[in-house]
Short mmCIF file of C-alpha atoms in Angstrom, two decimals:
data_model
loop_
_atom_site.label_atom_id
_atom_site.label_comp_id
_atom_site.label_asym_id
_atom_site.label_seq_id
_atom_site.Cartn_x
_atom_site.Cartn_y
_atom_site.Cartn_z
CA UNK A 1 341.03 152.93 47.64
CA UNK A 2 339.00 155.48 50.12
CA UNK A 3 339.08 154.43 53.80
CA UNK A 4 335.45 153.94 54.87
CA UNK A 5 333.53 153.37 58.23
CA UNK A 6 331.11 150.66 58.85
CA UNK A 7 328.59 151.71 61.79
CA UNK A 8 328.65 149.69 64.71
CA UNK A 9 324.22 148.80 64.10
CA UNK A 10 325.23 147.73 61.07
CA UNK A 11 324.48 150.59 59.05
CA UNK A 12 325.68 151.42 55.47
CA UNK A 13 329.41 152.06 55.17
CA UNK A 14 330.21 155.30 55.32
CA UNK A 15 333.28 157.08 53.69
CA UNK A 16 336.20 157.94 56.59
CA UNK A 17 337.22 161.64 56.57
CA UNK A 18 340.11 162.74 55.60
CA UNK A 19 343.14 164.22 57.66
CA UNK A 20 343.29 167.90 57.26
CA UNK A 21 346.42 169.08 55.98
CA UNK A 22 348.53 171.63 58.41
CA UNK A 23 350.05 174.87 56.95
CA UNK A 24 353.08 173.12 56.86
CA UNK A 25 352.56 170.61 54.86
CA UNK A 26 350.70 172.96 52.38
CA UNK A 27 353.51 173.81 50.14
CA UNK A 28 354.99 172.77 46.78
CA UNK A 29 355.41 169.81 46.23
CA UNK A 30 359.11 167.67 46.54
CA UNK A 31 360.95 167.70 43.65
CA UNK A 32 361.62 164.31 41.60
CA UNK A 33 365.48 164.51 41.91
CA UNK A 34 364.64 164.47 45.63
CA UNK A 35 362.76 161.79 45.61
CA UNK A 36 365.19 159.44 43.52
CA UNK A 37 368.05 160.42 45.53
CA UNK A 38 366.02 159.35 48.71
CA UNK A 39 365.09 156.29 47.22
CA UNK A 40 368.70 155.35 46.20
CA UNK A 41 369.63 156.30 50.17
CA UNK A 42 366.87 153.77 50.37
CA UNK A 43 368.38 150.90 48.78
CA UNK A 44 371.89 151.06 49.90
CA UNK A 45 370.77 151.04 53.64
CA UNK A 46 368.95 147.81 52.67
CA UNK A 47 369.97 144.70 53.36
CA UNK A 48 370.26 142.54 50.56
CA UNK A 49 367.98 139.17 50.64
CA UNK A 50 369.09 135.70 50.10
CA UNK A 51 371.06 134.71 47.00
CA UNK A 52 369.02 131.69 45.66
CA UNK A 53 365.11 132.59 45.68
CA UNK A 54 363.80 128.95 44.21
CA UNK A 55 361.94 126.40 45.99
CA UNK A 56 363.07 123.64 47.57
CA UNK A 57 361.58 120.70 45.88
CA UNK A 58 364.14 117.77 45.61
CA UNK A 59 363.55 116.90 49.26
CA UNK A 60 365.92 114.08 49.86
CA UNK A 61 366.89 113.15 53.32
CA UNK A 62 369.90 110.75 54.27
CA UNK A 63 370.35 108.77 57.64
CA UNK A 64 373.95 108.41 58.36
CA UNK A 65 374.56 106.25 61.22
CA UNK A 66 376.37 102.88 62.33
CA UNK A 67 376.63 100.00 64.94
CA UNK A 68 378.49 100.00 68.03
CA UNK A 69 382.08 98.81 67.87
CA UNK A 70 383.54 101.23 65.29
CA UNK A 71 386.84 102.70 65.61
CA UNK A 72 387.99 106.06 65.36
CA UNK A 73 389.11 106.43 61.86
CA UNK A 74 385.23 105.03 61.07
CA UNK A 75 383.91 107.75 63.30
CA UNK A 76 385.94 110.40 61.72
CA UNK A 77 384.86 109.46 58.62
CA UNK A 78 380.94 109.14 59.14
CA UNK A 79 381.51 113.02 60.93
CA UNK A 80 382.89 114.07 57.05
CA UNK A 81 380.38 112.83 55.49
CA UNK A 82 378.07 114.74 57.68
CA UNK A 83 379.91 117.79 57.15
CA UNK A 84 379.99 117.72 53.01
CA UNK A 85 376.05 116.55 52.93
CA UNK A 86 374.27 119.52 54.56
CA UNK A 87 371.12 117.13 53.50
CA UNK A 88 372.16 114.69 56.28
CA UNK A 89 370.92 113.82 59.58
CA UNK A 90 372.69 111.72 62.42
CA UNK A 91 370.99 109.23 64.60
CA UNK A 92 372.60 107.25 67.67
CA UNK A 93 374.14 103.84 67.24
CA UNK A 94 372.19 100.43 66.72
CA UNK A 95 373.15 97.69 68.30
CA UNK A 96 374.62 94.26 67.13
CA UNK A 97 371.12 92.38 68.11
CA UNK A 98 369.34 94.35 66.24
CA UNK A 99 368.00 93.46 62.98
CA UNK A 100 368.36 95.46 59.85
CA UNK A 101 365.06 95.56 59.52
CA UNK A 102 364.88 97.90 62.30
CA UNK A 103 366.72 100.98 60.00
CA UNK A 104 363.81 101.08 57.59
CA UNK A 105 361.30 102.10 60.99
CA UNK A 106 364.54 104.65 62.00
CA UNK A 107 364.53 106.14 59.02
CA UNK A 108 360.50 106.53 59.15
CA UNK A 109 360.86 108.08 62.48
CA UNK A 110 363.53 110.97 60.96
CA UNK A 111 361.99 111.19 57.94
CA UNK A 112 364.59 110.24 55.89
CA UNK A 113 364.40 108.28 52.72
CA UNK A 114 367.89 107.75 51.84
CA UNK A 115 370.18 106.01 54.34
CA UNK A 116 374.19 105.11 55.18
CA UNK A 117 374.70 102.77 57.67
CA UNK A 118 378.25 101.62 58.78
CA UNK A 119 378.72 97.50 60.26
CA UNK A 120 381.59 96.94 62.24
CA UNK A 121 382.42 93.44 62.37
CA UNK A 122 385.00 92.08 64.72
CA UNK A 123 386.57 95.74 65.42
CA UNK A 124 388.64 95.16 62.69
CA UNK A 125 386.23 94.88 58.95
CA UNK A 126 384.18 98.02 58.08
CA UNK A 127 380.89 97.08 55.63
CA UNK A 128 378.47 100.25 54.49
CA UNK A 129 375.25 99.84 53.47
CA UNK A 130 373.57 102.21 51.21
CA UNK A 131 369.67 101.94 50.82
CA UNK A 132 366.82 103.17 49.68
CA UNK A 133 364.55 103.46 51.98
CA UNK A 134 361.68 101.31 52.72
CA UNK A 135 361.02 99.85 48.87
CA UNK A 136 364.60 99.49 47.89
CA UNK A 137 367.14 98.65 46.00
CA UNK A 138 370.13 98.37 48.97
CA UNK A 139 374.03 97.61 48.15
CA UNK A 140 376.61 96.09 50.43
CA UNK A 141 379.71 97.39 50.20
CA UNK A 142 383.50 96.79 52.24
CA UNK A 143 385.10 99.69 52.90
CA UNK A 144 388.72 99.71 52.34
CA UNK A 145 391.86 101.86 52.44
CA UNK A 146 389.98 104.67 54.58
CA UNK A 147 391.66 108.54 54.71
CA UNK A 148 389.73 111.33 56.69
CA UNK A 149 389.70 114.94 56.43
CA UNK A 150 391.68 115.22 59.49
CA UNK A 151 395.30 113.53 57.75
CA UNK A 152 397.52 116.54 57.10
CA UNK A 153 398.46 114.98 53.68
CA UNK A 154 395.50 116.78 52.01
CA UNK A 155 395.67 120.23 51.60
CA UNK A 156 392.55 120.98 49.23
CA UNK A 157 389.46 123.15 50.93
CA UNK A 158 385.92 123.88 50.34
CA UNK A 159 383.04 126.07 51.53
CA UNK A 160 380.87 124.08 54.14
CA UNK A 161 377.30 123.09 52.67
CA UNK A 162 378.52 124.21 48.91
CA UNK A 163 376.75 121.78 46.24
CA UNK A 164 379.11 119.27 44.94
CA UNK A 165 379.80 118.32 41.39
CA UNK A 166 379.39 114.23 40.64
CA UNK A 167 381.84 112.79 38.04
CA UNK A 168 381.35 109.12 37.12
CA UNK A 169 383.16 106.56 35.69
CA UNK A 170 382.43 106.01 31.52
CA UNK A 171 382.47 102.02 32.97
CA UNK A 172 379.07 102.95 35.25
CA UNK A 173 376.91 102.96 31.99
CA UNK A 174 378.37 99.99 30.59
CA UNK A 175 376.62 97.27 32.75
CA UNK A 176 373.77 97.27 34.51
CA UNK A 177 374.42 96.89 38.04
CA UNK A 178 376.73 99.65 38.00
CA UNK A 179 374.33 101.89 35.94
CA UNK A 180 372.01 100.73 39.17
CA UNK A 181 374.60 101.90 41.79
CA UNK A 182 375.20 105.24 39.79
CA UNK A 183 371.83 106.48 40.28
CA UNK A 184 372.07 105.04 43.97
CA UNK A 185 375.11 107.42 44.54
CA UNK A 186 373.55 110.31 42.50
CA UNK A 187 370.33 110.75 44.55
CA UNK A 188 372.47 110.09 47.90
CA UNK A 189 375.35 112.19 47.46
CA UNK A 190 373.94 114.78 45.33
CA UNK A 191 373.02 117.84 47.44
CA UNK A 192 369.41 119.54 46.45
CA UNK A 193 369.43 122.50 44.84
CA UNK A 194 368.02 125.48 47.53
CA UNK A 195 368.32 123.55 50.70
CA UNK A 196 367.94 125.67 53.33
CA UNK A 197 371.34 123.95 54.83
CA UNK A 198 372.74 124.39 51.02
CA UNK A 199 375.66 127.42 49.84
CA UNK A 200 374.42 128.25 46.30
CA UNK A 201 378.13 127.72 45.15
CA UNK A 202 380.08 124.57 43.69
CA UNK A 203 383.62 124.46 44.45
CA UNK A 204 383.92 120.92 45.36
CA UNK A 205 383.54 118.01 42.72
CA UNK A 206 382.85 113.58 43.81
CA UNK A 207 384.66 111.62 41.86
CA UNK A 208 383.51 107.62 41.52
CA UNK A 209 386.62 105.57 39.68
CA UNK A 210 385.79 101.96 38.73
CA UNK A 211 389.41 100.29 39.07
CA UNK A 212 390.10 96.82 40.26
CA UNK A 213 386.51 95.85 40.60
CA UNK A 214 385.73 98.40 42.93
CA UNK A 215 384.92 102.05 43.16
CA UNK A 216 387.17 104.47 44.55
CA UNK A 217 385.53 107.66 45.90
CA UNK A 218 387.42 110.88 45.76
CA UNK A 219 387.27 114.39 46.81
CA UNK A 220 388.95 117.31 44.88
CA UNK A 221 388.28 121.04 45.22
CA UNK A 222 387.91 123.15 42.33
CA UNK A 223 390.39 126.31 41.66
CA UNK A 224 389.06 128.77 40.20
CA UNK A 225 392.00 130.25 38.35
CA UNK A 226 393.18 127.44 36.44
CA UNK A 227 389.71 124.43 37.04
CA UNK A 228 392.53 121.94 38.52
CA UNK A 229 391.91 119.92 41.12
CA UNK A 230 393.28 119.44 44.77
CA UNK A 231 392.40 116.69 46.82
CA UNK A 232 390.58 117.82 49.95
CA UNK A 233 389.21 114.18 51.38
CA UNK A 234 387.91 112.09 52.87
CA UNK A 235 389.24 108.80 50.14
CA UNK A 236 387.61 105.76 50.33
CA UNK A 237 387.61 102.13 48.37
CA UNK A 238 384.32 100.26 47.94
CA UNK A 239 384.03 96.55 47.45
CA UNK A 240 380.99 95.49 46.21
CA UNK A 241 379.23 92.20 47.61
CA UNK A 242 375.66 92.44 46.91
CA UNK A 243 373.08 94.04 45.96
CA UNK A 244 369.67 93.41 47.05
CA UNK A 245 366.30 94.30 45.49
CA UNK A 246 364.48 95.11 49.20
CA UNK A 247 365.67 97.79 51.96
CA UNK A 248 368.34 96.07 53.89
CA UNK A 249 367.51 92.82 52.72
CA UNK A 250 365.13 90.75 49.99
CA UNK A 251 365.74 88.48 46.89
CA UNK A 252 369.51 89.38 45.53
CA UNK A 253 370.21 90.98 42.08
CA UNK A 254 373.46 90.79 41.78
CA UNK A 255 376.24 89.44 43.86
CA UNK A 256 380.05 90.03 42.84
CA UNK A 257 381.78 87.30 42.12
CA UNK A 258 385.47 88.80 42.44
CA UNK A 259 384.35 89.32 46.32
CA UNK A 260 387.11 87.82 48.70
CA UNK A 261 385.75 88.27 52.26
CA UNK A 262 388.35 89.53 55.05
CA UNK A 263 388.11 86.64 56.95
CA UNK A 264 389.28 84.21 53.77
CA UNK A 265 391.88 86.68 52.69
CA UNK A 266 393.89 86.56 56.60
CA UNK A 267 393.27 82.97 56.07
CA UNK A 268 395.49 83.00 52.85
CA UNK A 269 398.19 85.04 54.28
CA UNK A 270 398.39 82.95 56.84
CA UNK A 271 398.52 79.78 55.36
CA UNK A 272 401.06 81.67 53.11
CA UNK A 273 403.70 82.11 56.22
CA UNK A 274 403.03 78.75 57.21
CA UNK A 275 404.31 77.56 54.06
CA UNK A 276 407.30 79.76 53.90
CA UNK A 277 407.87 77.84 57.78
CA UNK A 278 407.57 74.38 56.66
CA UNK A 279 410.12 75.39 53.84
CA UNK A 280 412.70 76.85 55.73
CA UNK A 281 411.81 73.39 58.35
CA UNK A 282 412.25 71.25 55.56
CA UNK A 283 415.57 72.84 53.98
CA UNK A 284 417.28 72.35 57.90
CA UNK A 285 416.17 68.64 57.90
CA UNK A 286 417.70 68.18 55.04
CA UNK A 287 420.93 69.51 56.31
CA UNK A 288 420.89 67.42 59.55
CA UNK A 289 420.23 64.23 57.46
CA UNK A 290 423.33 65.22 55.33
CA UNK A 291 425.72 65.79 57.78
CA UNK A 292 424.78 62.45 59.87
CA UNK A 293 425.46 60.58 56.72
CA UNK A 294 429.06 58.96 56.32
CA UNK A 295 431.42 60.44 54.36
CA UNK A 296 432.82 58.53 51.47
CA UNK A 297 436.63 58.46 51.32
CA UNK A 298 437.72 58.66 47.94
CA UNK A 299 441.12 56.50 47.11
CA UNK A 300 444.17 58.45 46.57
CA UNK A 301 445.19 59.67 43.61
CA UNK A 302 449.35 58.85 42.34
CA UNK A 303 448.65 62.08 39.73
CA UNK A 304 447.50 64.52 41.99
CA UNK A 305 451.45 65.79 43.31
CA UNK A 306 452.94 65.99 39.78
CA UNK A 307 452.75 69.50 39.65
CA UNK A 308 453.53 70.03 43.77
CA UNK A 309 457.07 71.70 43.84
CA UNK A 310 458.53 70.53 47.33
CA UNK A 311 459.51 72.97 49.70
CA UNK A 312 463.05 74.14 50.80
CA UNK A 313 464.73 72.60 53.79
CA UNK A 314 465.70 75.43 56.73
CA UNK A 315 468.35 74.76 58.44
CA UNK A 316 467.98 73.77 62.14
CA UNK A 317 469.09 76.50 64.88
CA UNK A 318 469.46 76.05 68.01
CA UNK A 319 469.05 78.85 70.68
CA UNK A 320 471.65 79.08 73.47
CA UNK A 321 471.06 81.90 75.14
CA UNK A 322 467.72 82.26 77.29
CA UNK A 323 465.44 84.89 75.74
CA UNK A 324 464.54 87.82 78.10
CA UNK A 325 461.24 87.87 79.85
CA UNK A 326 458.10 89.69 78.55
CA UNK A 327 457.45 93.07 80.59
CA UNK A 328 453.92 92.70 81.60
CA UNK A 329 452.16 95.41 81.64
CA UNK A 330 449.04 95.03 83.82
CA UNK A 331 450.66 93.46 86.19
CA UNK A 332 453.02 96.04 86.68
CA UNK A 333 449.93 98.44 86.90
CA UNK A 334 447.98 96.44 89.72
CA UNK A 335 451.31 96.70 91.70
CA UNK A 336 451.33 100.65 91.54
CA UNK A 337 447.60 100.56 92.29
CA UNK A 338 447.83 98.61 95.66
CA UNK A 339 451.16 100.78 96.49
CA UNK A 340 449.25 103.56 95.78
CA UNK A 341 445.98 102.68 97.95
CA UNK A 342 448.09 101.38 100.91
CA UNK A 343 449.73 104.78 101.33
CA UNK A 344 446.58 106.27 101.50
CA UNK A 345 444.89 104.36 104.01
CA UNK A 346 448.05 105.24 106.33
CA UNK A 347 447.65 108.99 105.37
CA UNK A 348 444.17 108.77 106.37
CA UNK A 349 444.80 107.05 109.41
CA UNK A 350 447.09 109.52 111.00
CA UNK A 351 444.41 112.25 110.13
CA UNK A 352 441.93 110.58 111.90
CA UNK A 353 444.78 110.55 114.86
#
């Protein structure tokens, strides 16, 4: 295009001069091998952009927070999770009061619409909640047999932010509340592709293992020279309870009927011992009574010494002479010991003289 003026009256544009060219620059034009080999000077001088130049469209966001009364292996564990979901965002704890109603306004406020909420119940039972947040569906899960990143018996490693791979169980499609939970755990674990947070590389696969009734989550990084698999952590076991068609709450759609809760399960153990008490309580009574009762004398039998072979008479000696006395030993010992001492209280006496 031509540069052009406009006057400031607002006159008809007018074409801009152009800049006169000095003697020096009035020569033959560069060369085309000149040119290319500045441009490839160019272009290794320049830094290279970003690897992953999509848009960032899948914009899940998951609330990972719990109640007050956790312990530390909890706490180490919600911090992992934080770590492998770049997607994540941490809020402070709720209290016990509170209702769980409250999460779904929380999770308004950080504009998140996926959420993982740890209960601590009675410092000693961990429950996790996941939800959908604020239409639902929600699960409640226990949390059992808990292993963090920070145990030195896992020696797997991954890149921090890289995309995971999610492997499921065949049994997930097989009934319907699992095939429910699957897509639960897809959209919440399932990092989105060009997250500004995000490493466009996947080294690191989820594993979900239906076993026992429950689902045992897993995490194994991926070697590249040979695709096998070493564990990296954190390992978890959930127990399903419930899950419920609302956000933290609403009419139930399924509730697991293999569910033993912590409290009844301590109850059977110790009900268990108790037994095993009474037992051993009830095996000594039975001892005392036996030995108080009277013993019955049977009458003697005339066959029982057929087969005794009597025994040899010794003759009888009698001793006249009157054995020597026994040397005793500490005795003798005690003696030399108070000789001993006795002299050297008199020695020490004189010195003192």
């Amino acid at each position: 295009m031509v540069a052009t003026k406009r006057k400031r009256r607002g006159g008809l544009e007018v074409q801009a001069k152009k800049p006169k060219r000095s003697r020096k620059d009035a020569g033959q034009p560069a060369k085309p091998d000149a040119v290319a080999k500045e441009v490839e000077e160019e272009d290794r001088d320049r830094i290279p952009g970003p690897v992953c130049k999509g848009k960032w469209k899948n914009k899940e966001r998951i609330l990972i927070f719990s109640s007050r009364g956790i312990n530390f292996r909890t706490r180490h564990l919600m911090q992992d999770l934080r770590m492998l979901m770049p997607h994540s965002k941490a809020d402070t704890k709720m209290d016990r009061k509170d209702k769980l109603f409250v999460i779904n306004e929380v999770c308004e406020m950080k504009n998140c619409n996926k959420c993982i909420y740890f209960e601590a119940k009675k410092k000693q039972d961990l429950y996790m909640w996941l939800s959908n947040s604020p239409h639902g569906p929600s699960a409640k899960f226990l949390v059992q047999n808990i292993h963090t990143l920070a145990e030195l018996k896992m020696t797997g490693n991954c890149l921090k932010g890289s995309r995971p791979l999610l492997s499921f169980d065949p049994a997930f499609d097989e009934l319907p509340h699992y095939a429910l939970l699957k897509e639960l755990l897809i959209q919440i674990f399932s990092t989105p592709r060009y997250h500004p947070k995000s490493q466009p590389f996947v080294d690191h696969v989820f594993t979900f293992t239906i076993l026992d009734n429950r689902i045992w989550f897993r995490n194994f990084q991926i070697i590249e020279e040979d695709a096998a698999l070493v564990e990296i952590g954190p390992r978890f076991v959930l127990n399903l309870i419930k899950i419920f068609q609302g956000s933290f709450g609403g009419p139930t759609l399924y509730e697991n009927p293999h569910y033993q809760s912590p409290n009844m399960h301590r109850r059977i153990v110790r009900s268990i011992t108790a037994a095993k008490y009474r037992e051993k309580q009830q095996v000594k009574d039975v001892q005392k009574l036996r030995k108080k009762e009277p013993k019955t004398i049977l009458p003697h039998d005339p066959t029982a010494d057929v087969f005794d072979i009597p025994a040899e008479d010794k003759p009888v000696e009698i001793q006249w002479v009157k054995p020597e006395p026994k040397v005793d030993l500490t005795a003798r010992k005690r003696r030399i010991y108070k000789r001993h001492r006795k002299l050297q209280q008199k020695m020490n006496k004189g010195s003192a003289k």
